[in-house]
Amino acid sequence: MTTDPTIVVGIKQVPDDEVRIDPDTGRLDRSSAPAVLNGPDRNALEAALQLRDEVGGCVVAMTMGPPPAAEVLEVAVVMGSTRTASNAGAVGGPARTGTSNGAIPEPEAA
């Protein structure tokens, strides 16, 4: 019996390149730039999607962080991710709603 693989890709939301440094605190001023999907994570997700197209299976995009971090999961769904999961519990997209503990949910029956 052959089972289709599940490819899990960790993705992260990061500030866009135009982020400023607060001169008083020396910290990133995250309000100065929009949050985007990390470039290397986008590449990893694209590679996982290409592999899925070649061998079958599903791609699960996972992220962690505060609820706004789950916005990158919407990008993953648009790119073609089959399911999403987040420890923040704020997960979206038609692919599959994640769980609050970050566990990979079982696929829904077709």
Short mmCIF file of C-alpha atoms in Angstrom, two decimals, residues 9-12 36-53 58-62 71-84 92-95:
data_model
loop_
_atom_site.label_atom_id
_atom_site.label_comp_id
_atom_site.label_asym_id
_atom_site.label_seq_id
_atom_site.Cartn_x
_atom_site.Cartn_y
_atom_site.Cartn_z
CA VAL A 9 6.86 23.73 5.55
CA GLY A 10 7.49 26.19 8.36
CA ILE A 11 6.85 29.77 7.29
CA LYS A 12 7.34 33.08 9.10
CA VAL A 36 5.32 39.80 4.52
CA LEU A 37 6.16 36.14 4.04
CA ASN A 38 9.87 35.57 4.62
CA GLY A 39 11.64 35.21 1.23
CA PRO A 40 13.50 31.95 1.96
CA ASP A 41 10.29 30.48 3.40
CA ARG A 42 8.45 31.44 0.20
CA ASN A 43 11.13 29.57 -1.75
CA ALA A 44 10.78 26.51 0.49
CA LEU A 45 7.00 26.54 0.07
CA GLU A 46 7.34 26.81 -3.70
CA ALA A 47 9.75 23.85 -3.71
CA ALA A 48 7.30 21.83 -1.60
CA LEU A 49 4.46 22.66 -3.99
CA GLN A 50 6.57 21.58 -6.98
CA LEU A 51 7.43 18.31 -5.21
CA ARG A 52 3.76 17.72 -4.46
CA ASP A 53 2.96 18.26 -8.13
CA CYS A 58 -0.31 17.42 0.39
CA VAL A 59 1.57 20.48 1.60
CA VAL A 60 0.98 21.80 5.11
CA ALA A 61 2.18 25.34 5.83
CA MET A 62 2.79 25.99 9.52
CA GLU A 71 -1.69 36.17 7.76
CA VAL A 72 1.17 34.40 5.97
CA LEU A 73 -0.98 31.27 5.92
CA GLU A 74 -3.39 33.07 3.63
CA VAL A 75 -0.46 33.62 1.25
CA ALA A 76 0.37 29.90 1.51
CA VAL A 77 -3.19 28.96 0.59
CA VAL A 78 -3.15 31.30 -2.41
CA MET A 79 0.16 29.74 -3.49
CA GLY A 80 -1.45 26.28 -3.32
CA SER A 81 -0.89 24.87 0.17
CA THR A 82 -3.30 22.06 0.94
CA ARG A 83 -3.61 22.75 4.67
CA THR A 84 -2.40 25.23 7.28
CA GLY A 92 -7.59 30.94 7.63
CA GLY A 93 -8.13 29.72 4.16
CA PRO A 94 -10.23 27.09 2.51
CA ALA A 95 -7.48 24.48 2.73
#
